[in-house]
mmCIF file of C-alpha atoms in Angstrom:
data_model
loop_
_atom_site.group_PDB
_atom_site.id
_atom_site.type_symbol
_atom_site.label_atom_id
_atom_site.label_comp_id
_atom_site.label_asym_id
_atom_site.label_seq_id
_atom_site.Cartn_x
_atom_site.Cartn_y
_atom_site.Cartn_z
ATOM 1 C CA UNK A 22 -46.993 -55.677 4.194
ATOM 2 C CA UNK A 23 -49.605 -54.667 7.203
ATOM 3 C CA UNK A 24 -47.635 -56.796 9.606
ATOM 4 C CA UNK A 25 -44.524 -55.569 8.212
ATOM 5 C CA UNK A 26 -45.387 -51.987 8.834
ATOM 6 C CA UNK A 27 -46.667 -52.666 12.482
ATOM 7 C CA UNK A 28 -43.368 -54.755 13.181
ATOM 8 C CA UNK A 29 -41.588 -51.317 12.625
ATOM 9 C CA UNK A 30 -43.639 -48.998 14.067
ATOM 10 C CA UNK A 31 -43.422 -51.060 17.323
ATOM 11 C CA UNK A 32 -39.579 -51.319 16.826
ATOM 12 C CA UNK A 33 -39.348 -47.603 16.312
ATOM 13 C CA UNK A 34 -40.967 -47.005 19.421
ATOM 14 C CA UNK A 35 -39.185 -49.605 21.620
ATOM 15 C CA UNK A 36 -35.913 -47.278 20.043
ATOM 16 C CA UNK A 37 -37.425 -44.110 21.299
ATOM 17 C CA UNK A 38 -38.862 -45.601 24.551
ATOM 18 C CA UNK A 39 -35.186 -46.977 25.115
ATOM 19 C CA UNK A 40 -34.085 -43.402 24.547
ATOM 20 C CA UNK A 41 -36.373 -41.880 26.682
ATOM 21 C CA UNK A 42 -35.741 -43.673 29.911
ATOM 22 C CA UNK A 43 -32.233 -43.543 29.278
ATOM 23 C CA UNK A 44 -32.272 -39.084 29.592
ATOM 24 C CA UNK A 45 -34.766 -39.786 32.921
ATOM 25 C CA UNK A 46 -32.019 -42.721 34.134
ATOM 26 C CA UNK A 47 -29.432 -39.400 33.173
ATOM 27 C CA UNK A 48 -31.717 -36.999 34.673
ATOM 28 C CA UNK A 49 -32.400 -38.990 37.965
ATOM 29 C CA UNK A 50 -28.417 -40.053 38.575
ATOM 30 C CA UNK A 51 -27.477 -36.784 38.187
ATOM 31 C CA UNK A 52 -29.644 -35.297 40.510
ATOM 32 C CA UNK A 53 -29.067 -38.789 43.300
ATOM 33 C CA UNK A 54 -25.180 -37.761 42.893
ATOM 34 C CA UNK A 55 -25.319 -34.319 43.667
ATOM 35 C CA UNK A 56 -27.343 -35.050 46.784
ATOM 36 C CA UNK A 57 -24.997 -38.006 48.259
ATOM 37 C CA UNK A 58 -22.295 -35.157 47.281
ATOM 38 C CA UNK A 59 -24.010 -32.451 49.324
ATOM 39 C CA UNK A 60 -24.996 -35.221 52.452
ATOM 40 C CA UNK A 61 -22.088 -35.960 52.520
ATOM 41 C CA UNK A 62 -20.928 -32.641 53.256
ATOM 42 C CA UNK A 63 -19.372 -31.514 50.227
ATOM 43 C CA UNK A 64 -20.600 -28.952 47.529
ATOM 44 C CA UNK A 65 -22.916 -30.255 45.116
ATOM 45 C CA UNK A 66 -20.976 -28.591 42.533
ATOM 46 C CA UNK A 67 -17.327 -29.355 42.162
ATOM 47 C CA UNK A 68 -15.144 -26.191 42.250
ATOM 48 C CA UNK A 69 -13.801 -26.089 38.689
ATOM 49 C CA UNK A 70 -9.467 -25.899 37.937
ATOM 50 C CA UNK A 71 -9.579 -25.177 34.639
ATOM 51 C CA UNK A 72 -9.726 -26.684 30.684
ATOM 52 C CA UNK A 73 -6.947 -25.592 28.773
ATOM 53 C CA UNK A 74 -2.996 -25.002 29.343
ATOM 54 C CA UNK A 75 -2.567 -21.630 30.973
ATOM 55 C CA UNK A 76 -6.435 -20.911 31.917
ATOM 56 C CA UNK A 77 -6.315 -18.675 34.552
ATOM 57 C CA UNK A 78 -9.365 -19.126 37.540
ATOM 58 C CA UNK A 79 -10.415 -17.681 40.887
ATOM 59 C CA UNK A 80 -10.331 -20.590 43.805
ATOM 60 C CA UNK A 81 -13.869 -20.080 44.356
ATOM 61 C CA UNK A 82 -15.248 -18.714 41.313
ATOM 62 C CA UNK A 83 -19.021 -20.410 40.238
ATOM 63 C CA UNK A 84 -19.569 -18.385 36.966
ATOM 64 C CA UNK A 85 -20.123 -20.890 34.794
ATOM 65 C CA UNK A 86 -22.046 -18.689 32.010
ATOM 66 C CA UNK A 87 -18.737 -16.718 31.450
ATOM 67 C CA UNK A 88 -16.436 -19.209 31.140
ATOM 68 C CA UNK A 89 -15.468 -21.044 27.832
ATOM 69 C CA UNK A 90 -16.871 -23.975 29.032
ATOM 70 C CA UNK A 91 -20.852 -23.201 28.831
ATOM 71 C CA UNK A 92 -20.009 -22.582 25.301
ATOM 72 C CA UNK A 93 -19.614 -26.243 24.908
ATOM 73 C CA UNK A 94 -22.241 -28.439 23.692
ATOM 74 C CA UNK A 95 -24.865 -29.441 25.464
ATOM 75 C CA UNK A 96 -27.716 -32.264 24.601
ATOM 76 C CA UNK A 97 -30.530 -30.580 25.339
ATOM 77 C CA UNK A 98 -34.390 -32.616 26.076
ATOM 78 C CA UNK A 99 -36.923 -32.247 23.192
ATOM 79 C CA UNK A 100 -39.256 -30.604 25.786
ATOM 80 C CA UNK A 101 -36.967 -27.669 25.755
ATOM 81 C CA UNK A 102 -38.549 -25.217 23.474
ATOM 82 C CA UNK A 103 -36.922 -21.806 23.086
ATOM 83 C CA UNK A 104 -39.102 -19.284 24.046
ATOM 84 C CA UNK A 105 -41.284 -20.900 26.597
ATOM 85 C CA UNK A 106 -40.573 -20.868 30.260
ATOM 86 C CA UNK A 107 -40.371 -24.573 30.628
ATOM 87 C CA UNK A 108 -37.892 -24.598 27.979
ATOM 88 C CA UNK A 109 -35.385 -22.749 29.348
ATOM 89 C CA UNK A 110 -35.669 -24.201 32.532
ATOM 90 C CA UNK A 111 -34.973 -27.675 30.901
ATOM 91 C CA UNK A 112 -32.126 -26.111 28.865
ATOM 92 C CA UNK A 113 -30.733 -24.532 32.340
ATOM 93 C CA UNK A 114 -30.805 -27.707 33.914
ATOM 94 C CA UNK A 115 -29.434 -29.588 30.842
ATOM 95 C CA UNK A 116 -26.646 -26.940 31.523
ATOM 96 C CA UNK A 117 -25.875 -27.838 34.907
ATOM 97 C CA UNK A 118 -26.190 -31.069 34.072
ATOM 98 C CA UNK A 119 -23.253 -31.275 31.614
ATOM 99 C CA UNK A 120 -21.465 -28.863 34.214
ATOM 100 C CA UNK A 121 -21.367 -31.365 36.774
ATOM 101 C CA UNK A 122 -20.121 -34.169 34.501
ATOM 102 C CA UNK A 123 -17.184 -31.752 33.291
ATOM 103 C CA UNK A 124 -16.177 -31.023 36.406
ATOM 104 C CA UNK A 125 -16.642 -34.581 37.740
ATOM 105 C CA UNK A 126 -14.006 -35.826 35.163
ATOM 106 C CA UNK A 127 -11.952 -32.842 35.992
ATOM 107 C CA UNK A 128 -12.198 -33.984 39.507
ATOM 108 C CA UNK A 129 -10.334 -37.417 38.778
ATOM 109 C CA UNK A 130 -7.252 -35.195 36.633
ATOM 110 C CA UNK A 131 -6.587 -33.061 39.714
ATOM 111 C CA UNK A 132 -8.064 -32.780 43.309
ATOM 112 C CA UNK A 133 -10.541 -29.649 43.814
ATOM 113 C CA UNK A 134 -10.336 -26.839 46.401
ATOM 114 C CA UNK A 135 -12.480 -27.987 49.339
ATOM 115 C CA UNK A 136 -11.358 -29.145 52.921
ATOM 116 C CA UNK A 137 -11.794 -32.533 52.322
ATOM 117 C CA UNK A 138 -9.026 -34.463 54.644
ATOM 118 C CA UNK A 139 -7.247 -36.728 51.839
ATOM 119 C CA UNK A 140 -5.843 -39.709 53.062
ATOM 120 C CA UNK A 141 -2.090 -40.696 52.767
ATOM 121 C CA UNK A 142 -2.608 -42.433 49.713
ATOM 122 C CA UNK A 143 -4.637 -39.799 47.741
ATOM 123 C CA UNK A 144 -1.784 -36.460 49.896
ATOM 124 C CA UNK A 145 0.708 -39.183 47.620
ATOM 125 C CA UNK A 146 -1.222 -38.426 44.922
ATOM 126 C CA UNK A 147 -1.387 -35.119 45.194
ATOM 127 C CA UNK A 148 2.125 -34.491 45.383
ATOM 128 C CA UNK A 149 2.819 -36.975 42.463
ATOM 129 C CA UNK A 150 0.604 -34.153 40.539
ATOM 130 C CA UNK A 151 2.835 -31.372 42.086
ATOM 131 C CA UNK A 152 5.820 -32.962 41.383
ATOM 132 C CA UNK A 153 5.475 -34.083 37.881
ATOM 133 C CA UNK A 154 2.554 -31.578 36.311
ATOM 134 C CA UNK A 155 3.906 -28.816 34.754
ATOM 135 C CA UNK A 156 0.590 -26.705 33.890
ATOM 136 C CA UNK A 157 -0.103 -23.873 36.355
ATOM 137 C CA UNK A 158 -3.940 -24.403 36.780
ATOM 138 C CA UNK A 159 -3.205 -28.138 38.044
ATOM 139 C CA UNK A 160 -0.181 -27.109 40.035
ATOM 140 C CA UNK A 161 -2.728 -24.310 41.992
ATOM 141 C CA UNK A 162 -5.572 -26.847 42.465
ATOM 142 C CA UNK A 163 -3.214 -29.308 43.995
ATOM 143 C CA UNK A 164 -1.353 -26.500 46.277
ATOM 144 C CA UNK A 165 -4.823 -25.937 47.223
ATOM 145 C CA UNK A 166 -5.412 -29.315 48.671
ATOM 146 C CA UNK A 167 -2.015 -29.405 49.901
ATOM 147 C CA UNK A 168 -2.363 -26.147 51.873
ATOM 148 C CA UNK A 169 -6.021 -27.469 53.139
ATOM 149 C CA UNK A 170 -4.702 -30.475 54.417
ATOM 150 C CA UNK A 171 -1.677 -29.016 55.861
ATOM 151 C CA UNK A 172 -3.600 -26.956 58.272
ATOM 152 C CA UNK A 173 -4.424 -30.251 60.447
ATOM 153 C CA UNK A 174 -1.592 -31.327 62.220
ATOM 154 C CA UNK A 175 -1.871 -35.109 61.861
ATOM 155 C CA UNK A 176 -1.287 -33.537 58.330
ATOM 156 C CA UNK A 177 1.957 -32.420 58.569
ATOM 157 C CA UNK A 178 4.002 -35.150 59.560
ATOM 158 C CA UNK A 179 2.739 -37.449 57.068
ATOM 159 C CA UNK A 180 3.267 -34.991 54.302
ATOM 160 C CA UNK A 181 6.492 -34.691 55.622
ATOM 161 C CA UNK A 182 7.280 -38.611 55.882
ATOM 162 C CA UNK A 183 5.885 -38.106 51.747
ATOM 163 C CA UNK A 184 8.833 -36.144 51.181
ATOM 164 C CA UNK A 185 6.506 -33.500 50.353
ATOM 165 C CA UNK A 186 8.715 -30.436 51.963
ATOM 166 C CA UNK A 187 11.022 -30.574 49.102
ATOM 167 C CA UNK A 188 8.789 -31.288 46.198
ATOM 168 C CA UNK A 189 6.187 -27.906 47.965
ATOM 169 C CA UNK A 190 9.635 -26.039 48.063
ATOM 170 C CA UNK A 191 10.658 -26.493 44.138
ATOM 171 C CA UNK A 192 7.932 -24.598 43.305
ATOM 172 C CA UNK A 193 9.534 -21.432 44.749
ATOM 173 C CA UNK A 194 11.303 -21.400 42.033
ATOM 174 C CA UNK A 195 8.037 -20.913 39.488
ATOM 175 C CA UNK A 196 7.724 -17.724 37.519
ATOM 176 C CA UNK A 197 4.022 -17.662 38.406
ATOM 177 C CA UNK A 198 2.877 -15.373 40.755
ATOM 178 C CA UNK A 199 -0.188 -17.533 41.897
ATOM 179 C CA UNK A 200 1.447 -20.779 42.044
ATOM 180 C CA UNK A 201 4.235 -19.244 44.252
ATOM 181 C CA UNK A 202 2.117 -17.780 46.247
ATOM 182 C CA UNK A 203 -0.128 -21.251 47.167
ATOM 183 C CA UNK A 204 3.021 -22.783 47.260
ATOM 184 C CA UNK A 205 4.314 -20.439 50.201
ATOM 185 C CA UNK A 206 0.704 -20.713 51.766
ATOM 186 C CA UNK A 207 1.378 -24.616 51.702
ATOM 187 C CA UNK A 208 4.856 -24.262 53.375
ATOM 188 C CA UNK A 209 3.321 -21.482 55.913
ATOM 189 C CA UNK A 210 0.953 -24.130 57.469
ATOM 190 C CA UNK A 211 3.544 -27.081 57.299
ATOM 191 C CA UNK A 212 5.819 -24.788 59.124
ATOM 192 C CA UNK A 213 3.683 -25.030 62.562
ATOM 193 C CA UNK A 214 5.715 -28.038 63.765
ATOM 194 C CA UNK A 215 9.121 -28.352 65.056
ATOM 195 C CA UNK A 216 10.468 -30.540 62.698
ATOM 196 C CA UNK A 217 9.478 -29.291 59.557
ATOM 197 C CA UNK A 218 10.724 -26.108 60.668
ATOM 198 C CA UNK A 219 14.364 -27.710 61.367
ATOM 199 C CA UNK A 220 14.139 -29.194 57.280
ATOM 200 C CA UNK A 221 12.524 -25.640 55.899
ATOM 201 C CA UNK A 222 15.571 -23.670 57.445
ATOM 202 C CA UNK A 223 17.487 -24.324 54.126
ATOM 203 C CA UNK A 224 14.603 -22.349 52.110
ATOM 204 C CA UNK A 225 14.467 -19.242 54.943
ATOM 205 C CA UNK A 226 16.946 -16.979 52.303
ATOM 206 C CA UNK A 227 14.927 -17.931 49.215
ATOM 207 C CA UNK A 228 11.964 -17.378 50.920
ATOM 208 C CA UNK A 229 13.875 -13.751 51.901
ATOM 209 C CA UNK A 230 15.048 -12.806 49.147
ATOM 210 C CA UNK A 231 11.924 -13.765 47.304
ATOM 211 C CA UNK A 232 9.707 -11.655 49.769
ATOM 212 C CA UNK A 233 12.069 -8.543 49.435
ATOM 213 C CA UNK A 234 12.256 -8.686 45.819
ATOM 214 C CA UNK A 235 8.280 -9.236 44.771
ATOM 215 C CA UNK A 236 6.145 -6.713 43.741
ATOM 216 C CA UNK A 237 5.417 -4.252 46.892
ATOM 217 C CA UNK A 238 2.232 -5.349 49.099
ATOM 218 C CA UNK A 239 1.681 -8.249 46.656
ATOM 219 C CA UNK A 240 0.302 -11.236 47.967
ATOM 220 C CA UNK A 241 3.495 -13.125 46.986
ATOM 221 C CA UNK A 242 5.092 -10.689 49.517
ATOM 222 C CA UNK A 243 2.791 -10.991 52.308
ATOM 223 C CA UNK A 244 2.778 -14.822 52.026
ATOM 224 C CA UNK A 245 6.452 -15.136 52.380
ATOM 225 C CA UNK A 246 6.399 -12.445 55.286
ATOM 226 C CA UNK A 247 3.488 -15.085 57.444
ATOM 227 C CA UNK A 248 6.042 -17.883 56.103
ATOM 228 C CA UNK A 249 9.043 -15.668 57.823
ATOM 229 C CA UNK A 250 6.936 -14.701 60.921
ATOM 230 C CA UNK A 251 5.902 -18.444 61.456
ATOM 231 C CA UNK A 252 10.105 -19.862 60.803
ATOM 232 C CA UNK A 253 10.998 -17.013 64.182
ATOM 233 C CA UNK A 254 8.322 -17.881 66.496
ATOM 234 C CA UNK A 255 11.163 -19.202 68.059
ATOM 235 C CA UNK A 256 14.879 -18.043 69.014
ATOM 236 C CA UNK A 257 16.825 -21.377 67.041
ATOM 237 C CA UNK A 258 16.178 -19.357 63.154
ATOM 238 C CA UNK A 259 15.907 -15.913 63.505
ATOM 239 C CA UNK A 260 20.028 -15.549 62.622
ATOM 240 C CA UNK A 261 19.516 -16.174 59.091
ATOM 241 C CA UNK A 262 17.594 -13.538 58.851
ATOM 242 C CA UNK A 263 20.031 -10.794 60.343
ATOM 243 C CA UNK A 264 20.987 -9.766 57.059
ATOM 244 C CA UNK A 265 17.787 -8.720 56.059
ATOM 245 C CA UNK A 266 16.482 -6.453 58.976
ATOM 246 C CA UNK A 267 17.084 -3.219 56.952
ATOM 247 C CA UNK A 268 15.330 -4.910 54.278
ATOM 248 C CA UNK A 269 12.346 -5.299 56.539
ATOM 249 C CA UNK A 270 12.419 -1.335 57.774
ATOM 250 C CA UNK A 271 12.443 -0.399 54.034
ATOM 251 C CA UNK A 272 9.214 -2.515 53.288
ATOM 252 C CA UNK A 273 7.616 -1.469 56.631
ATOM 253 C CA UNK A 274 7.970 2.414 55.808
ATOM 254 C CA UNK A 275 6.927 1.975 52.000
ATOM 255 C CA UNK A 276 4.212 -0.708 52.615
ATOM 256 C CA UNK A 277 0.590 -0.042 53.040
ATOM 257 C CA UNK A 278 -1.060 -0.880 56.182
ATOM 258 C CA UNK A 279 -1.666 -4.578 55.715
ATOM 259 C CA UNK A 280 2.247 -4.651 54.650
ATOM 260 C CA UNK A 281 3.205 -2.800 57.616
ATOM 261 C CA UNK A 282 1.378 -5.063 60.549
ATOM 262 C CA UNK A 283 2.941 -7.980 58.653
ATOM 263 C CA UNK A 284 6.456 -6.559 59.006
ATOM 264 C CA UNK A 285 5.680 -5.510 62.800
ATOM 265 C CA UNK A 286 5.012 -9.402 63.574
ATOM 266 C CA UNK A 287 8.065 -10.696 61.940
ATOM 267 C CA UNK A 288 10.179 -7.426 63.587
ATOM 268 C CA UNK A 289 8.783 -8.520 66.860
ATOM 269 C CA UNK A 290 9.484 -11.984 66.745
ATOM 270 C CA UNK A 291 13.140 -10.787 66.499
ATOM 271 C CA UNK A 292 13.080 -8.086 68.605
ATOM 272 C CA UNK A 293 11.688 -10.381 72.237
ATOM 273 C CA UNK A 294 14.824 -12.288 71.429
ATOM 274 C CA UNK A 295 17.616 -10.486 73.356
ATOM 275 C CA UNK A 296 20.507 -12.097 70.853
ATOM 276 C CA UNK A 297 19.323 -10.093 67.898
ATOM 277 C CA UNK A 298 18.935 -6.750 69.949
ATOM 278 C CA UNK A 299 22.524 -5.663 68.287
ATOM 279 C CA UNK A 300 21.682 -6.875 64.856
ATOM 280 C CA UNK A 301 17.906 -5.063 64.740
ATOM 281 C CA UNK A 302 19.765 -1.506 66.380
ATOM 282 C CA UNK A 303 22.391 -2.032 63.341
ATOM 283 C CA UNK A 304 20.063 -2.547 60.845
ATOM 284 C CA UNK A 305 19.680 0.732 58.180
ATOM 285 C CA UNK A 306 16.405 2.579 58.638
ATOM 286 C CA UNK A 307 14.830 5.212 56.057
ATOM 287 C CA UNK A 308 14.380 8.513 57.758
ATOM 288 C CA UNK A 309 10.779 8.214 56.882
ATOM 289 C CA UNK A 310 10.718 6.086 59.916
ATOM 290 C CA UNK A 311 10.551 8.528 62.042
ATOM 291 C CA UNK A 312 7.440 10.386 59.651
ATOM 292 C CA UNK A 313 5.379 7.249 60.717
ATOM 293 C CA UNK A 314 4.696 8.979 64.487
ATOM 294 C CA UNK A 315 1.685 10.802 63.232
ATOM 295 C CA UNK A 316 -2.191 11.336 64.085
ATOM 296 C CA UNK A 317 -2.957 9.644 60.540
ATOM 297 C CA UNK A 318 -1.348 6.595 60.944
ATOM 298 C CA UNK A 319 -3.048 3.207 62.002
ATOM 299 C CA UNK A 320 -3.217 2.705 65.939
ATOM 300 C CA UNK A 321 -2.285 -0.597 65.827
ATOM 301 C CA UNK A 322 0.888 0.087 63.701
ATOM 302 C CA UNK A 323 2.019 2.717 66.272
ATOM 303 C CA UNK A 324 1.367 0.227 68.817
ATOM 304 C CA UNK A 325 3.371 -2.582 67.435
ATOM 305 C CA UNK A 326 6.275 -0.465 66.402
ATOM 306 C CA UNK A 327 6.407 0.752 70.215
ATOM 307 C CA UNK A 328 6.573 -2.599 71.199
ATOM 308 C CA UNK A 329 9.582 -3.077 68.740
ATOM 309 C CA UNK A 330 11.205 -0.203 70.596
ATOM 310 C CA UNK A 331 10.082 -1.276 74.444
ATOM 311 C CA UNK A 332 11.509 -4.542 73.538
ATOM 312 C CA UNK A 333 14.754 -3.420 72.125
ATOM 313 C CA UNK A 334 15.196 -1.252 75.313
ATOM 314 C CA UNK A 335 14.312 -4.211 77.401
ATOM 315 C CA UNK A 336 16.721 -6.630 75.869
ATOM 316 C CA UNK A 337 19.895 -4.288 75.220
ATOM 317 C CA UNK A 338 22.150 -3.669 77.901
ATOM 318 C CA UNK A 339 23.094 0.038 77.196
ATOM 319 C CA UNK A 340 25.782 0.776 79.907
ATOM 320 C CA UNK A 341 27.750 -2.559 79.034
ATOM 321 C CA UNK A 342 28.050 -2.007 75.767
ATOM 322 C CA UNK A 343 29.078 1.360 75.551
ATOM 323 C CA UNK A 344 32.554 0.914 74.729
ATOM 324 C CA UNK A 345 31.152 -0.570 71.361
ATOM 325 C CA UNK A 346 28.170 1.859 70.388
ATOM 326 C CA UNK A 347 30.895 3.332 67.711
ATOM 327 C CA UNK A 348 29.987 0.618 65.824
ATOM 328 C CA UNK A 349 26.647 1.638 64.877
ATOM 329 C CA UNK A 350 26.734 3.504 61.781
ATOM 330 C CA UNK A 351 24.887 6.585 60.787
ATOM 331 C CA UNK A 352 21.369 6.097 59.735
ATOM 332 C CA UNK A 353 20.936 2.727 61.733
ATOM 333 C CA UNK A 354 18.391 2.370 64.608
ATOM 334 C CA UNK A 355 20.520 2.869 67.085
ATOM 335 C CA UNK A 356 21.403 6.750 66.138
ATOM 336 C CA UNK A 357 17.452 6.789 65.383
ATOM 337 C CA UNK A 358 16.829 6.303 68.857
ATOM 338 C CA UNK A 359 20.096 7.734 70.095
ATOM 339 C CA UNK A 360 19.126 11.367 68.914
ATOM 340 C CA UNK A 361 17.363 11.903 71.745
ATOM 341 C CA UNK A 362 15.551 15.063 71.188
ATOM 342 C CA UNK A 363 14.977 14.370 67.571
ATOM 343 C CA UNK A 364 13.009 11.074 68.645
ATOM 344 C CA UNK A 365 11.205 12.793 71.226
ATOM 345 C CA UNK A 366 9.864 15.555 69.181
ATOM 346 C CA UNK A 367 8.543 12.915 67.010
ATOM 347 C CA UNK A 368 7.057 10.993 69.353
ATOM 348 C CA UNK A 369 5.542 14.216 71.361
ATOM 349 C CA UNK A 370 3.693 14.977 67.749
ATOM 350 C CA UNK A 371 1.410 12.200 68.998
ATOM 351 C CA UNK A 372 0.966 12.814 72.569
ATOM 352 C CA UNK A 373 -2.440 14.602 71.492
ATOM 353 C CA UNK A 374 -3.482 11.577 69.849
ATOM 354 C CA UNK A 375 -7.165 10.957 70.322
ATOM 355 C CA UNK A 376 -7.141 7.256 71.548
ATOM 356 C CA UNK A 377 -6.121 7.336 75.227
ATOM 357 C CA UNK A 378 -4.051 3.764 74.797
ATOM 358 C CA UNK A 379 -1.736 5.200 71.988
ATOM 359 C CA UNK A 380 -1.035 8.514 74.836
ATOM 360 C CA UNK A 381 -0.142 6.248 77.254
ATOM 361 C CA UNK A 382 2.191 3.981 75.449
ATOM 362 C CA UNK A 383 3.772 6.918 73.974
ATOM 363 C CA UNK A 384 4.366 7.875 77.694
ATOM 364 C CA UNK A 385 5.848 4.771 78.834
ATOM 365 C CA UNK A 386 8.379 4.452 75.606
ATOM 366 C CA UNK A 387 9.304 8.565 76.542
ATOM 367 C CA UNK A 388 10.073 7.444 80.155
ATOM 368 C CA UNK A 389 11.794 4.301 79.286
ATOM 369 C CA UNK A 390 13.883 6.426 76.808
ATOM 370 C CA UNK A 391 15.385 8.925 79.456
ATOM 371 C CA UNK A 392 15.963 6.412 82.140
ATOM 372 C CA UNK A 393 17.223 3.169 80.258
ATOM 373 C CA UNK A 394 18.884 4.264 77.130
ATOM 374 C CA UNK A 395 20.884 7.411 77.655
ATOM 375 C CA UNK A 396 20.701 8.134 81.179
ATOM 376 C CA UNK A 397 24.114 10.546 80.892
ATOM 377 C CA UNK A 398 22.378 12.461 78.881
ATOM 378 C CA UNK A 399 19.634 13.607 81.376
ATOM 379 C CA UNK A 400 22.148 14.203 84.192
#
């Protein structure tokens, strides 16, 4: 019976011995991963997309004591006593711990946020998960990586060669607000390259329409607007647009300021191009316009809106196309700037301005006014 009862007290603690060096084998791999994660330049923590169907979470959001997850369970060490301070440093590490091995399993369901470059085969991958996944939290983590990678040009053509332009632009048609907007991020970067911008024409009206029709100064809005103002860098697109212009001037005068220096790019994209002088002078503007020629508004917005006009000046040939200034119907841009003295008195209200470059751009677009545009009327 003696040797009996030693035989199990030695197998008892050959059981817990086992057990033992198999948390410190835990303990020590943990810790070795997350520092061949952070030499290699990565995070040590892996940016979290989400548990369940529909979960909702900021890009870069680290809070893991809020979310559902912490609430999961945890093994926690012996050692770790509640109450004592060693304890619940154990029990926070046993914490992070299990963290890190969520999100590391996470990590193989869908790609995380970072700027890792991703190779062909894992961008494939990435837009097999875009193509096929239907829940929104794995549809933003992967139009995350998309967008990331998109912003290197090597990038772009092979995403394109991965037929990735059409599966990016499906999305467009999501419900979510988030998804739609990384989607349009996504497209924004891809469209930095000549040829992607020939195959992304055919999305420039959903895109529009899209942009005119979300929720004012949204960031759906102002992602489609940098999509817009990247697609008529260049003359060859800005046509399809035409139909639209009086759209813009609407969402210019009721935007807020980050709206407003949006709209001023994409207006004066169209407005160095002397082609869509006549469609930009046609276009419908609210009679608030005028209202924006004040001491409270922005600098730079004044600035940028006088460009608009300079340019328009520049580029339309007034005398020539007399004959066909009956055209222009009331409330357009053209009668805007044809009622000379109304104009002027609005842009006068700012001649006191207090910055000295806003007084003398004011004075140039005055001049230009009364010797370019209407010259018969000053005779």
């Amino acid at each position: 019976m003696g040797y009996a009862r030693k035989v199990g007290w030695v197998t008892a603690g050959l059981v817990i011995g086992a057990g033992a060096c198999y948390c410190i084998y835990r303990l020590t791999r943990g810790r070795k991963q997350n520092k061949e994660k952070m030499a290699e330049g990565g995070s040590g923590d892996v940016e979290d997309a989400g548990d369940c169907a529909g979960a909702r979470y900021n890009d870069w959001s680290d809070d893991d004591d809020d979310s559902s997850d912490s609430k999961s369970i945890v093994w926690y060490p012996p050692w770790a006593r509640i109450g004592t301070e060693a304890g619940t440093r154990a029990r926070a590490r046993a914490r992070a711990r299990a963290t890190r091995a969520r999100r590391a399993v996470q990590k193989r369901a869908s790609p995380n946020s970072d700027d890792t470059v991703l190779s062909p085969q894992e961008l494939q991958k990435v837009l097999c998960l875009v193509e096929m996944s239907e829940k929104p939290y794995i549809l933003e983590a992967a139009l995350i990586a998309l967008g990331n990678n998109a912003a290197y040009a090597f990038n772009r053509d092979i995403i394109r060669d991965l037929g990735g332009l059409p599966i990016v632009a499906k999305i467009l048609n999501t419900r979510d607000p988030i998804v739609k907007e990384k989607a349009l991020i996504v497209l924004n970067n891809l469209s930095v390259n000549a040829e992607n911008q020939r195959r992304l024409k055919i999305y420039m009206n959903q895109v529009c329409d899209d942009t005119i029709t979300s929720r004012l100064n949204s960031s759906v809005q102002l992602a489609g607007l940098r999509l817009l103002t990247n697609m008529t860098v260049t003359n060859e697109y800005q046509h399809i647009l035409a139909n639209s212009i009086s759209d813009f001037f609407r969402l210019f005068s009721a935007g807020n300021e980050e709206t407003k220096l949006q709209v001023l790019k994409l207006l004066l994209n169209l407005a160095e191009n002397p082609a869509m002088s006549r469609e930009l002078l046609r276009a419908q503007v609210p009679s608030s316009l005028g209202s924006l020629f004040n001491k409270k508004e922005n600098k730079e917005v004044i600035l940028k809106l006088l460009v608009v006009f300079e340019n328009l000046n520049d580029n339309f040939r007034w005398e020539e196309n007399e004959p066909t200034q009956n055209q222009f119907d009331e409330g357009s841009l053209f009668f805007f700037l044809k009622e000379f003295q109304v104009c002027a008195d609005k842009v006068l209200g700012i001649e006191s301005h207090h910055d000295f470059l806003v007084k003398v751009k004011v004075g140039k677009f005055m001049a230009k006014l009364a010797e370019h545009m209407f010259p018969k009327i000053q005779e």
